[in-house]
Tab-separated table of C-alpha atoms in Angstrom:
chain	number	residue	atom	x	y	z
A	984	UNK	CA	0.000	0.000	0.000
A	985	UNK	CA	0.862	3.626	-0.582
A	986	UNK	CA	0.170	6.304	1.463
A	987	UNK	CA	0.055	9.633	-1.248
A	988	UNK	CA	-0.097	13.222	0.352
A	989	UNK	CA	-1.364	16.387	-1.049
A	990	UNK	CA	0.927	17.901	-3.209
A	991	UNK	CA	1.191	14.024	-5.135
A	992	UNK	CA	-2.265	14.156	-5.462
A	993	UNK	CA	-2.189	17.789	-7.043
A	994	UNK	CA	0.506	16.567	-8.955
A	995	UNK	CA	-1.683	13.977	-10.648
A	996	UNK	CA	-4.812	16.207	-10.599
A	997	UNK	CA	-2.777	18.636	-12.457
A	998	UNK	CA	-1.615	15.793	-14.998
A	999	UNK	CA	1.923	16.365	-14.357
A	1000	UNK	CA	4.058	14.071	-16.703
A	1001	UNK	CA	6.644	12.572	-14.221
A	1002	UNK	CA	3.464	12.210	-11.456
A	1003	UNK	CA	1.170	10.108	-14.134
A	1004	UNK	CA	4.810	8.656	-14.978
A	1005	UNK	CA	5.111	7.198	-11.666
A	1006	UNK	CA	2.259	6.143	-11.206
A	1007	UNK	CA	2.064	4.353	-14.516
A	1008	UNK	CA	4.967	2.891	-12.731
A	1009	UNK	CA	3.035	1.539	-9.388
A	1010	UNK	CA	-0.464	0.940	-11.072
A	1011	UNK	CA	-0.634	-2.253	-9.087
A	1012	UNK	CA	-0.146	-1.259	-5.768
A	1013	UNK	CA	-3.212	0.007	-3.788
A	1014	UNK	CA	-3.215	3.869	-3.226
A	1015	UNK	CA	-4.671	5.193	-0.041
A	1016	UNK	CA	-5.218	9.084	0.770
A	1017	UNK	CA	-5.575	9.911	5.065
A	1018	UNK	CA	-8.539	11.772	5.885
A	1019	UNK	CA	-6.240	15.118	5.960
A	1020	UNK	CA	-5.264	14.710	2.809
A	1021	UNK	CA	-8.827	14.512	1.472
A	1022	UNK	CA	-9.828	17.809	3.784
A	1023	UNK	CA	-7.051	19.138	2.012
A	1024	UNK	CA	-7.794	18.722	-1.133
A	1025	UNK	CA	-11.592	19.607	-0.824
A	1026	UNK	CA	-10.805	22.791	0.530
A	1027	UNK	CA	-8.731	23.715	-2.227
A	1028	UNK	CA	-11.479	22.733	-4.746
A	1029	UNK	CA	-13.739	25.100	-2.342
A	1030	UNK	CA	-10.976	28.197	-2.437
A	1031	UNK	CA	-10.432	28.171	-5.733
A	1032	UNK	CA	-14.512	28.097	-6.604
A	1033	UNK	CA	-14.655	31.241	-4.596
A	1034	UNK	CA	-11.909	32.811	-6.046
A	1035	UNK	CA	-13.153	32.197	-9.634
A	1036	UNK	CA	-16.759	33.109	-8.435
A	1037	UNK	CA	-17.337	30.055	-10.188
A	1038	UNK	CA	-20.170	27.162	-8.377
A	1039	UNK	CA	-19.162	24.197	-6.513
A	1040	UNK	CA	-20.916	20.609	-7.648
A	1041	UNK	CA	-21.633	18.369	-4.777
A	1042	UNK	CA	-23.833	16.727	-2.724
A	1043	UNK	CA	-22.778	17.845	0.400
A	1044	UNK	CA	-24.589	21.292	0.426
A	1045	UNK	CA	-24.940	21.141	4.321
A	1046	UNK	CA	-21.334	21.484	5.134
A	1047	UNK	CA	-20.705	24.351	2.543
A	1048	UNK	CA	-23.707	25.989	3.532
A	1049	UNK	CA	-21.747	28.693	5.626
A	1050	UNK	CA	-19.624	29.602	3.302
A	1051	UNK	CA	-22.082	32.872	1.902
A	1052	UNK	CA	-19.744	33.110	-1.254
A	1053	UNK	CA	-19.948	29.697	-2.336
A	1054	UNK	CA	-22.406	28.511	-4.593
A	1055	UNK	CA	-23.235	24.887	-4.623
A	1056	UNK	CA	-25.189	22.732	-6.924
A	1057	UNK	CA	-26.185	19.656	-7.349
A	1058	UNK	CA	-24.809	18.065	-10.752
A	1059	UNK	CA	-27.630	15.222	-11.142
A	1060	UNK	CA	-30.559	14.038	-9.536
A	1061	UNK	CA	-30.013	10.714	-7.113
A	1062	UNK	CA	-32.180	7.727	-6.611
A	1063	UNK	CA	-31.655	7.187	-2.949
A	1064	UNK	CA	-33.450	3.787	-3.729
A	1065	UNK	CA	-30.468	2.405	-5.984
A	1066	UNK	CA	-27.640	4.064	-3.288
């Protein structure tokens, strides 16, 4: 298993060559992100839709809810009877 912290995982968001490289390279091992890592990276995703005045898709309206400059929507409708 391998343990991948933020700026990796920017790395590959950004499509980086030598990040999508390497992990060409390790494409069988299991990748796992710690829950700080994920906070991380949502709130970047959340500062940068604010900056750009641009809205945020998610589900998760509730906990973005305070944030008065955000605007969330939801991208598709969800049939809680299939979830």
């Amino acid at each position: 298993m391998i343990i991948l912290d933020t700026d990796i995982m920017i790395d590959m968001l950004r499509q980086y060559p030598n990040a999508l490289n390497w992990l060409a390279i390790i494409d069988e091992e299991e990748i796992a992100l710690p829950g700080f890592v994920v906070f991380e990276l949502l709130m970047g995703c959340r500062n940068k839709a604010v900056e750009l005045n641009m809205p945020l898709y998610t589900f998760n309206e509730k906990h973005y809810s305070i944030i008065s400059l955000l605007k969330t929507i939801r991208p598709y409708k969800k049939d809680i009877s299939k979830a």
